[in-house]
mmCIF file of C-alpha atoms and ligand atoms in Angstrom:
data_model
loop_
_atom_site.group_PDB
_atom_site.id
_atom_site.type_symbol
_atom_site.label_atom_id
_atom_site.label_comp_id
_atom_site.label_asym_id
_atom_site.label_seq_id
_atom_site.Cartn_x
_atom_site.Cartn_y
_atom_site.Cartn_z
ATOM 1 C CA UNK A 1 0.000 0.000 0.000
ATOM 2 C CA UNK A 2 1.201 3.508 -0.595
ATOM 3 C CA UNK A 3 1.872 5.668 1.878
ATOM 4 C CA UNK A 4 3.192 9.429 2.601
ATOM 5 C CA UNK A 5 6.224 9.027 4.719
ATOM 6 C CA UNK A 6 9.444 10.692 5.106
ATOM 7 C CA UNK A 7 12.648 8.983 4.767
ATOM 8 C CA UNK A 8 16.057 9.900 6.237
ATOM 9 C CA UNK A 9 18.810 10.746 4.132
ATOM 10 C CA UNK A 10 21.686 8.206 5.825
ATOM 11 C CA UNK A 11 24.350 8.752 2.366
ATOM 12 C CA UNK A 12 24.744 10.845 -0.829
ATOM 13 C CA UNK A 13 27.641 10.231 -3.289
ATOM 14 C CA UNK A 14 28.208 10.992 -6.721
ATOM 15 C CA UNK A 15 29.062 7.402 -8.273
ATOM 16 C CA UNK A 16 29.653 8.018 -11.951
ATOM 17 C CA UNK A 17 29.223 11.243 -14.056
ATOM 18 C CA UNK A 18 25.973 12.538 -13.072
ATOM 19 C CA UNK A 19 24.719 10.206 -10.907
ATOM 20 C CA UNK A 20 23.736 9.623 -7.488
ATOM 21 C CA UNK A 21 23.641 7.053 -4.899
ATOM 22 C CA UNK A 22 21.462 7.987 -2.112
ATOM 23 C CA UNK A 23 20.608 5.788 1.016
ATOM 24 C CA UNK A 24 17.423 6.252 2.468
ATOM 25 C CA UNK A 25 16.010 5.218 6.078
ATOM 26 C CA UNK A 26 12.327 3.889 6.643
ATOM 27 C CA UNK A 27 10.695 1.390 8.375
ATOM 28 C CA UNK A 28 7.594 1.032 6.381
ATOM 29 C CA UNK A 29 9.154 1.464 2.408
ATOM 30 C CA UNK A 30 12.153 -0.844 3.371
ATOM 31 C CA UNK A 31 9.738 -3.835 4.313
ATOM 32 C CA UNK A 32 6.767 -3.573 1.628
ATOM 33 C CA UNK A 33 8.995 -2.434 -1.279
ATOM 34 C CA UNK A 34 9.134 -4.982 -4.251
ATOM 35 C CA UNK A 35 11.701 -4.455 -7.260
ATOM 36 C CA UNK A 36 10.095 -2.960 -10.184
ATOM 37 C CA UNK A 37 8.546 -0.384 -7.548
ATOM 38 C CA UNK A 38 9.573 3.081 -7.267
ATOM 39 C CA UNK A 39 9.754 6.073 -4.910
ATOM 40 C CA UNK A 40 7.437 9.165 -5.644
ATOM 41 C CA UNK A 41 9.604 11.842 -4.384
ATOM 42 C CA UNK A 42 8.812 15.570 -3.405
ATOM 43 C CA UNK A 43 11.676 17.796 -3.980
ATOM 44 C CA UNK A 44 11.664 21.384 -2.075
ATOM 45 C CA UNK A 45 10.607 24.222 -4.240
ATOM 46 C CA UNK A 46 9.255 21.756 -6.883
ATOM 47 C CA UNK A 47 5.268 21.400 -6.928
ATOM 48 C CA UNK A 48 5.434 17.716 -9.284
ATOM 49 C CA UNK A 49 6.912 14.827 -7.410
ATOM 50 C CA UNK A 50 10.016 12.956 -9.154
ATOM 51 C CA UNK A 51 9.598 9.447 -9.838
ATOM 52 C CA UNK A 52 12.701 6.884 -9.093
ATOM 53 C CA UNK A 53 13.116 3.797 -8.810
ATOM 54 C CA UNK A 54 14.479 1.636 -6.136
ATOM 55 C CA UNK A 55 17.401 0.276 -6.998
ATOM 56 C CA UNK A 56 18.049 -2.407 -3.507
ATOM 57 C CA UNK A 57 16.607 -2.679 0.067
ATOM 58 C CA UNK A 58 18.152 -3.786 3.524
ATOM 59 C CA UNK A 59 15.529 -4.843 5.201
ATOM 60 C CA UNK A 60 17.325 -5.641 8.735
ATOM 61 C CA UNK A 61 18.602 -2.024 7.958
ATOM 62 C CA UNK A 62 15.440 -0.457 6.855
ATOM 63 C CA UNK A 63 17.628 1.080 4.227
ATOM 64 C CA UNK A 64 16.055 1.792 0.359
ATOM 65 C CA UNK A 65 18.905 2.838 -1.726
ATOM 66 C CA UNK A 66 17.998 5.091 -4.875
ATOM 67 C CA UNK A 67 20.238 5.971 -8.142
ATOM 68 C CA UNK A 68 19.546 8.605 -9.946
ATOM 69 C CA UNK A 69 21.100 10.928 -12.607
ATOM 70 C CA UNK A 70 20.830 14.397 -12.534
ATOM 71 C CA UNK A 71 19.463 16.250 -15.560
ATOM 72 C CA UNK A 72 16.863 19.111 -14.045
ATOM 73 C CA UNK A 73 16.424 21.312 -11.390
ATOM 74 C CA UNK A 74 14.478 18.171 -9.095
ATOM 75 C CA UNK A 75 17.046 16.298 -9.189
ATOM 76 C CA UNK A 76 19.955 18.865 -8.964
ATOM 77 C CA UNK A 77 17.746 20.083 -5.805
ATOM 78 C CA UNK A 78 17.525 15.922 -4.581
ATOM 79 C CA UNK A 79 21.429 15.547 -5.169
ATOM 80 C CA UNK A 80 21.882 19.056 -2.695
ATOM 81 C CA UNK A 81 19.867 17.271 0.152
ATOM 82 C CA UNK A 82 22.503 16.354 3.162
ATOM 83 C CA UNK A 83 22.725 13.716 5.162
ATOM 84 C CA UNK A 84 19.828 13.483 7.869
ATOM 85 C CA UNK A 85 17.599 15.784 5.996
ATOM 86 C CA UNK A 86 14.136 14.382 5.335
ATOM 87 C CA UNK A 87 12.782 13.252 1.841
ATOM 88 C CA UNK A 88 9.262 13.246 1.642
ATOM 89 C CA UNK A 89 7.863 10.156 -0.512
ATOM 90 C CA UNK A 90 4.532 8.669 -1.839
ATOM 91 C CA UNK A 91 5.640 5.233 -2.031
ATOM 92 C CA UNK A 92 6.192 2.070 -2.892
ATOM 93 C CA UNK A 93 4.757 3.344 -5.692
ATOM 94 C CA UNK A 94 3.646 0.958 -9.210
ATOM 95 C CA UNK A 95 3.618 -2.638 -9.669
ATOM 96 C CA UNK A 96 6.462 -4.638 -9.790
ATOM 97 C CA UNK A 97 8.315 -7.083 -11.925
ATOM 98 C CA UNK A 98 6.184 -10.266 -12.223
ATOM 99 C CA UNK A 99 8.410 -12.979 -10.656
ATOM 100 C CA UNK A 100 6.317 -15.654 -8.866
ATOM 101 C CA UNK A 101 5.945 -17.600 -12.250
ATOM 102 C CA UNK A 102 9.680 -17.981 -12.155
ATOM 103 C CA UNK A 103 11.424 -21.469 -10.866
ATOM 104 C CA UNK A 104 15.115 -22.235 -9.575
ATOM 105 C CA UNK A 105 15.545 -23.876 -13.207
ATOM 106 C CA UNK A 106 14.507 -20.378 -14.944
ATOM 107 C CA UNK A 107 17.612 -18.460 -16.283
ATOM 108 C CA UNK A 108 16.777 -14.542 -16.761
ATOM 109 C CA UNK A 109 18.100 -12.082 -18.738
ATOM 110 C CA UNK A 110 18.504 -8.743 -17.346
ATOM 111 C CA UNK A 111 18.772 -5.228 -19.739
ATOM 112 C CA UNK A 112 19.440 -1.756 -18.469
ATOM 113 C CA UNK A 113 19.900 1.513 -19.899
ATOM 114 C CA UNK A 114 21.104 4.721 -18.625
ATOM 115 C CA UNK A 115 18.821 5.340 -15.494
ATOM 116 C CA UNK A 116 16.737 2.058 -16.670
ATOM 117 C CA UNK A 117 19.676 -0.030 -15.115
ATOM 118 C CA UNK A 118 18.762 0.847 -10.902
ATOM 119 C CA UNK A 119 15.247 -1.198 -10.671
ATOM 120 C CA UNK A 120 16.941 -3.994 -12.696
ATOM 121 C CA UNK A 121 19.237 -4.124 -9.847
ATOM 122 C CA UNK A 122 17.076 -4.787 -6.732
ATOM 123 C CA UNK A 123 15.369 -7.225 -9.225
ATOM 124 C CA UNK A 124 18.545 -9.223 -9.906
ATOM 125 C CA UNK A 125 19.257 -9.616 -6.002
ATOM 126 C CA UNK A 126 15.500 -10.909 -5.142
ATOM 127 C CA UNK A 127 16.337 -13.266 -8.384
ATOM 128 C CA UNK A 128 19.519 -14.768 -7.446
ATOM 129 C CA UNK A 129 18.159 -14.942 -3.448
ATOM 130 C CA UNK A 130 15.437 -17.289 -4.786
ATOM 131 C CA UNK A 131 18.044 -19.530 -6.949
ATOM 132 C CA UNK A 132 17.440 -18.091 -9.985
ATOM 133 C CA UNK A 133 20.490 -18.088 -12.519
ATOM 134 C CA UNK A 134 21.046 -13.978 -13.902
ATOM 135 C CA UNK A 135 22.373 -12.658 -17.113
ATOM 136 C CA UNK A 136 22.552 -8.918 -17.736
ATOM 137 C CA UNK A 137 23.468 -6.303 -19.773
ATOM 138 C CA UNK A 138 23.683 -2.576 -19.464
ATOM 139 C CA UNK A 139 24.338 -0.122 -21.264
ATOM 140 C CA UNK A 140 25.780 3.386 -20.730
ATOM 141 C CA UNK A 141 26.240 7.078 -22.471
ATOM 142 C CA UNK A 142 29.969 6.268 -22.056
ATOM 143 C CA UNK A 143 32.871 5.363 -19.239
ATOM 144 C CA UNK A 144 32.063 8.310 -17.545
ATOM 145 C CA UNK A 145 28.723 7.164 -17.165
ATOM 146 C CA UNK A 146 28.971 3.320 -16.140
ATOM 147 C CA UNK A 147 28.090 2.553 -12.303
ATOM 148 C CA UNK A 148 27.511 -0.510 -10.792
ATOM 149 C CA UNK A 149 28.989 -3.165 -13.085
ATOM 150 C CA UNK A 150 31.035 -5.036 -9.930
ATOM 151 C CA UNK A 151 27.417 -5.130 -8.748
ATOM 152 C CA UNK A 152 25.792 -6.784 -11.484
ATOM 153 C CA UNK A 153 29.020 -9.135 -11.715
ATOM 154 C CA UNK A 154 28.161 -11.053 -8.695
ATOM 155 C CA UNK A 155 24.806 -11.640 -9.699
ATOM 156 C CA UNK A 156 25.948 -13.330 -13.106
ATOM 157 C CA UNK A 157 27.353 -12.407 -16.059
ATOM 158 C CA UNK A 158 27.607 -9.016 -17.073
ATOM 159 C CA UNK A 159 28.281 -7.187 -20.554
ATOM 160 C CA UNK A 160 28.848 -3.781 -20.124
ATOM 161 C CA UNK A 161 28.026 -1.227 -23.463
ATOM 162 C CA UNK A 162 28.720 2.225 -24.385
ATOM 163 C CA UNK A 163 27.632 4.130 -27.165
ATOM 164 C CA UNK A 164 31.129 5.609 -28.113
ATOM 165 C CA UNK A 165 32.600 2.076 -27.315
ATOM 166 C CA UNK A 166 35.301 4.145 -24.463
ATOM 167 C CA UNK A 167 34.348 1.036 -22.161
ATOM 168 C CA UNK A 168 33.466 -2.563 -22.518
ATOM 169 C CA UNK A 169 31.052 -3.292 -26.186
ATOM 170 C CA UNK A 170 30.622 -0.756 -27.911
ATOM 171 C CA UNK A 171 26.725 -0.269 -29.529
ATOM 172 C CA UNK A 172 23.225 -0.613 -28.060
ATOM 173 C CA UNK A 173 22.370 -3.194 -25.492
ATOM 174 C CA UNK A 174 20.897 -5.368 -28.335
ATOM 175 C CA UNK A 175 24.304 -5.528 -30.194
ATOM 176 C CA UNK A 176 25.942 -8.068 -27.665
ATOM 177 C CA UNK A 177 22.705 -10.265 -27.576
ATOM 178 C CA UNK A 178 24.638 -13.103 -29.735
ATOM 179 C CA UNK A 179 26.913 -13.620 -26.389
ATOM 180 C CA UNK A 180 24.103 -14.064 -24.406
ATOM 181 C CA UNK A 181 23.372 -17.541 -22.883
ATOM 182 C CA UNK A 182 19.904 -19.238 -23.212
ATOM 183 C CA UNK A 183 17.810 -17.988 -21.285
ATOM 184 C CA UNK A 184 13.520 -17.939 -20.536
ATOM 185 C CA UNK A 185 12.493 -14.803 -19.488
ATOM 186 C CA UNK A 186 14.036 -11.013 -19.504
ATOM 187 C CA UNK A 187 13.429 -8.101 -17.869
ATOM 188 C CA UNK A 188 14.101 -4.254 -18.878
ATOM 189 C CA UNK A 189 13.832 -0.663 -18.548
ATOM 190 C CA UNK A 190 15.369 2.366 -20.384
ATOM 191 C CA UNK A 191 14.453 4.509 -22.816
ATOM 192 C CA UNK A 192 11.542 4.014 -24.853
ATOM 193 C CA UNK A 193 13.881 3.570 -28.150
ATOM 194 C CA UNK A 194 15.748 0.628 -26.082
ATOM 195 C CA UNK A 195 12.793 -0.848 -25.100
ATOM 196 C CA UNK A 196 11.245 -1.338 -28.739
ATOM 197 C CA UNK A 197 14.665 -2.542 -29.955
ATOM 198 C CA UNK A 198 14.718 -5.238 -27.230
ATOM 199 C CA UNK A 199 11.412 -6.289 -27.670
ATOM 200 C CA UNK A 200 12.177 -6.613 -31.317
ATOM 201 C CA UNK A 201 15.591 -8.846 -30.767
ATOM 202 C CA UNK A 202 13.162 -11.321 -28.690
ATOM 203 C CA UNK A 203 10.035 -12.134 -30.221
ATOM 204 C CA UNK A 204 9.610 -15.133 -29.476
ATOM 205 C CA UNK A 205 10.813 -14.911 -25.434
ATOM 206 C CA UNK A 206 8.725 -13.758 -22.053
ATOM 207 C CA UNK A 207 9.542 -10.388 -21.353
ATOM 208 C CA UNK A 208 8.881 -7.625 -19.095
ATOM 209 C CA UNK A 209 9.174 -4.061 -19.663
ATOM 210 C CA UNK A 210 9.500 -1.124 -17.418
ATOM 211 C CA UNK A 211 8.800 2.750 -18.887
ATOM 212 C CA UNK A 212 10.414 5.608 -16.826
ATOM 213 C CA UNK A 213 8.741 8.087 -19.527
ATOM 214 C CA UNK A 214 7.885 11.268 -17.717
ATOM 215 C CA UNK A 215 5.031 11.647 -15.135
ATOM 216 C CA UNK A 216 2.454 14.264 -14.126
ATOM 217 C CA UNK A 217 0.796 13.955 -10.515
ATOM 218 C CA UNK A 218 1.736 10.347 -10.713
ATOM 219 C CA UNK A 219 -1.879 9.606 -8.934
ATOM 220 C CA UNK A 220 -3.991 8.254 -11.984
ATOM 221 C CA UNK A 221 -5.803 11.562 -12.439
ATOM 222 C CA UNK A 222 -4.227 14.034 -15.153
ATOM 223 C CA UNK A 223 -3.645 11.864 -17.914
ATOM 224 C CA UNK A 224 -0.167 12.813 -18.414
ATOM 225 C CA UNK A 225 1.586 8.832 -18.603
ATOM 226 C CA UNK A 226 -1.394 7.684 -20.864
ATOM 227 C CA UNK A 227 -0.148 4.419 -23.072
ATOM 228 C CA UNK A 228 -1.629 3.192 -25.663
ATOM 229 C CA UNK A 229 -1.845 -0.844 -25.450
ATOM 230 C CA UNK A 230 -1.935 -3.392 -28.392
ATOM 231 C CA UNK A 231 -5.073 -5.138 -26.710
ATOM 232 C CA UNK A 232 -8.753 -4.139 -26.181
ATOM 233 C CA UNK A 233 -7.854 -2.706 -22.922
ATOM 234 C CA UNK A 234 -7.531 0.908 -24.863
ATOM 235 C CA UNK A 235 -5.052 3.187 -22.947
ATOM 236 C CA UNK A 236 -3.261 2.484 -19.568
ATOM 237 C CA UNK A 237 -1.533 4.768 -17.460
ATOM 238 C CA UNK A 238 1.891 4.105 -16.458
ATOM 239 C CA UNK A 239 1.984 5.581 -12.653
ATOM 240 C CA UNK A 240 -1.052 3.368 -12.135
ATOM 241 C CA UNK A 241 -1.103 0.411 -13.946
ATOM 242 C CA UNK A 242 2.680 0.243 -14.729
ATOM 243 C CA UNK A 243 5.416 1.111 -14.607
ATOM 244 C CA UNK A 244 5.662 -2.468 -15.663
ATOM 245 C CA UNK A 245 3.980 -4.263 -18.487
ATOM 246 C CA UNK A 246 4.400 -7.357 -20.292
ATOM 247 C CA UNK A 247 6.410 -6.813 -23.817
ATOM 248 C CA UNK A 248 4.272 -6.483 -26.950
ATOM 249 C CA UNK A 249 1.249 -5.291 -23.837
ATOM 250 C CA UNK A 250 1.481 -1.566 -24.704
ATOM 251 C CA UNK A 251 2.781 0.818 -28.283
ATOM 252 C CA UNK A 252 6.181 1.993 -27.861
HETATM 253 C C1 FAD B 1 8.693 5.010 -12.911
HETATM 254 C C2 FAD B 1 9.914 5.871 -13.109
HETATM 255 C C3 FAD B 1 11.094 5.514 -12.490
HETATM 256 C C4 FAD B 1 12.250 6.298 -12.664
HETATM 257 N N1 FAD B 1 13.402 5.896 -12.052
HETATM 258 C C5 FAD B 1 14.509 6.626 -12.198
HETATM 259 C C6 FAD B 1 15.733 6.224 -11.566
HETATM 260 O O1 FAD B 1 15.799 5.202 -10.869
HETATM 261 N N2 FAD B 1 16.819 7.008 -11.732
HETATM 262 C C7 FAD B 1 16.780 8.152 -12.501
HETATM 263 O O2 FAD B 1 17.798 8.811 -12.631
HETATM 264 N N3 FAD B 1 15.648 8.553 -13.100
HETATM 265 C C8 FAD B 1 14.512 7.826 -12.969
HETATM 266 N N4 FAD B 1 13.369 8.228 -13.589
HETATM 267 C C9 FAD B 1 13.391 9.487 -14.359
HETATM 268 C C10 FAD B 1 13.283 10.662 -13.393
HETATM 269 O O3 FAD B 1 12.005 10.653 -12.798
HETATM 270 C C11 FAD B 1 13.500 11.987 -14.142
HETATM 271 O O4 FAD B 1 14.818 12.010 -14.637
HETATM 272 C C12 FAD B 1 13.306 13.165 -13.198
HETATM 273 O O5 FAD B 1 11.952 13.253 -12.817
HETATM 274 C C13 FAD B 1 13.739 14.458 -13.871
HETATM 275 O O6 FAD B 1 13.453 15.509 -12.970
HETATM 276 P P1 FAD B 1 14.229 16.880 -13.066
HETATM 277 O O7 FAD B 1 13.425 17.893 -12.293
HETATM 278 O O8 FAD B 1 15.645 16.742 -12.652
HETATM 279 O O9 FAD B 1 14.238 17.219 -14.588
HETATM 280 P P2 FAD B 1 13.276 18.243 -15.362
HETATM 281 O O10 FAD B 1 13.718 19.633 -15.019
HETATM 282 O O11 FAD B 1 11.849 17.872 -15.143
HETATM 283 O O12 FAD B 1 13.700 17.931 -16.859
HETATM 284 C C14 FAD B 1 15.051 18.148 -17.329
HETATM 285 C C15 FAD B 1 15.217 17.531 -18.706
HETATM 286 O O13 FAD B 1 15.105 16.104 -18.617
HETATM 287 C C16 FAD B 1 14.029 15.636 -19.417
HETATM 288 N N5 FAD B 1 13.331 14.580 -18.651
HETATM 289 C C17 FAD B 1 12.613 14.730 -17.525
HETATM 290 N N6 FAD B 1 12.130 13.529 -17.097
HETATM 291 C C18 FAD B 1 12.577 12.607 -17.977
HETATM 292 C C19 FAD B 1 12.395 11.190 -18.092
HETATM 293 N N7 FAD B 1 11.648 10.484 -17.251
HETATM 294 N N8 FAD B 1 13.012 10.567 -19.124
HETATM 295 C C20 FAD B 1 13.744 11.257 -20.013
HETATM 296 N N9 FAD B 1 13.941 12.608 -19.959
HETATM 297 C C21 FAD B 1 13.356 13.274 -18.964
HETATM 298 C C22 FAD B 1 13.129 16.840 -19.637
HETATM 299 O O14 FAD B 1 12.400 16.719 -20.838
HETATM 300 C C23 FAD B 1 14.143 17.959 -19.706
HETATM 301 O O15 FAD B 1 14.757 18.022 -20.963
HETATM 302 C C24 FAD B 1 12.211 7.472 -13.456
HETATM 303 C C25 FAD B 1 11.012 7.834 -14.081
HETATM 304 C C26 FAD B 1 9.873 7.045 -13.913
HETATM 305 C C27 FAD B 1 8.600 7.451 -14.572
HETATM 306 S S1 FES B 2 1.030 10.717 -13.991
HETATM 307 FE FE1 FES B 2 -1.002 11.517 -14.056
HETATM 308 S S2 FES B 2 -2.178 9.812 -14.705
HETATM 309 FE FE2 FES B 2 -0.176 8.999 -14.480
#
């Protein structure tokens, strides 16, 4: 269930170009949260909350830990918040990756882009605590860019890809596909671009996408994360209904 609560800020640290890593105290988020779920967050001075996701939980620690690149005046203003200021969150916010239909046999396939890669994080660690075997790739601007790879490593194998190649493959996530073991279901979230280009390299596979497209209120109410699905079901909204949906579910 959501809920308005404020979370303490217990770390901040830049951890690549752009990007931060922020540790987060609660009682309540740290125990309900799910991966695929994300944190509604009001920034001082800003009237829209920011949507991000959560990228791992300690739940003997209560901690939620967040990633998040900053490219706007929310999250410039989110990076500036110290340690033991208060964040004020809607949250866990959005349904989560489906994962209950998964057995110890299942091998997944993880794909992250940019700020897409954080959720697929916390996913990976509930994966490999049940047994489950985890590929991934991600995929970043450039070296400058690239966080968490040693992270990713000990869930499985990792490809790492940059556009301008200046660290591991160089390309789109899809373009290292052909190194990637069999697998039965995958799991992603980047840009909407990424998104259709993975669902096109799989057609045949189980897949689950996750949109981070821009949000309005983010409470079901002013239209503003309409999607359009391929189904009957007519438009869904991504805040509600999201951000996860099954590939091929909604038009890119
Ligand atoms: C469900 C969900 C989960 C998300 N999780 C994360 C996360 O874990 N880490 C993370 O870094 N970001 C995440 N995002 C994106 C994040 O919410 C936006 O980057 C943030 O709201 C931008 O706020 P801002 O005030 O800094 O930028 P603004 O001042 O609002 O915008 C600055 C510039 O960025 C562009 N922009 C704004 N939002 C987005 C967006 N969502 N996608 C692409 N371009 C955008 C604007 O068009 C503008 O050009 C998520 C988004 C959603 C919907
Ligand atoms: S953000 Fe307003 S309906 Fe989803």
């Amino acid at each position: 269930m959501i809920k308005k609560v404020s979370l303490e800020v217990i770390s901040s640290q830049y951890i690549a170009k752009d990007t931060v890593e922020m540790v987060l105290k609660n009682d309540y988020i740290s125990q309900d949260a799910v991966p695929g779920q994300f944190l509604h967050i009001s920034v001082v001075g800003h009237t829209l909350r920011r949507p991000i996701s959560i990228a791992a939980v300690d739940r003997h620690k209560q901690t939620i830990t967040i990633l998040f690149k900053v490219i706007g005046l929310g999250t410039q203003a989110l990076a500036n918040y110290q340690v033991g200021s208060l964040v004020d969150v809607l949250g866990p916010s959005g349904n989560g990756f489906p994962i209950e239909q998964l057995s110890s046999e299942d091998t997944v396939l993880l794909i992250g882009g940019g700020i897409g890669v954080p959720p697929l994080y916390y996913l990976g660690t509930a994966l490999k605590e049940r047994g489950i075997k985890v590929q991934s790739i991600i995929g970043f601007q450039s070296e400058a860019y690239v966080f968490y790879e040693q992270a990713f490593q000990q869930l499985g194998d990792t490809y790492v890809v940059t556009n301008d190649g200046s660290y591991g493959y160089k390309g789109f996530v899809t373009d290292v596909v052909d190194k990637i073991a069999p697998f039965d279901t995958y799991y992603s979230c980047g840009p909407a671009p990424m998104l259709q280009a993975v669902t096109n390299a799989f057609p045949h596979k189980q897949g689950y996408l996750s949109f981070e497209e821009r949000m309005g209120r983010g409470v079901g109410a002013c239209l503003a994360c309409v999607i359009e699905t391929n189904d009957d079901a007519g438009y869904k909204k991504i805040c509600q209904d999201g951000p996860v949906f099954r590939a091929n579910e909604v038009k890119i």
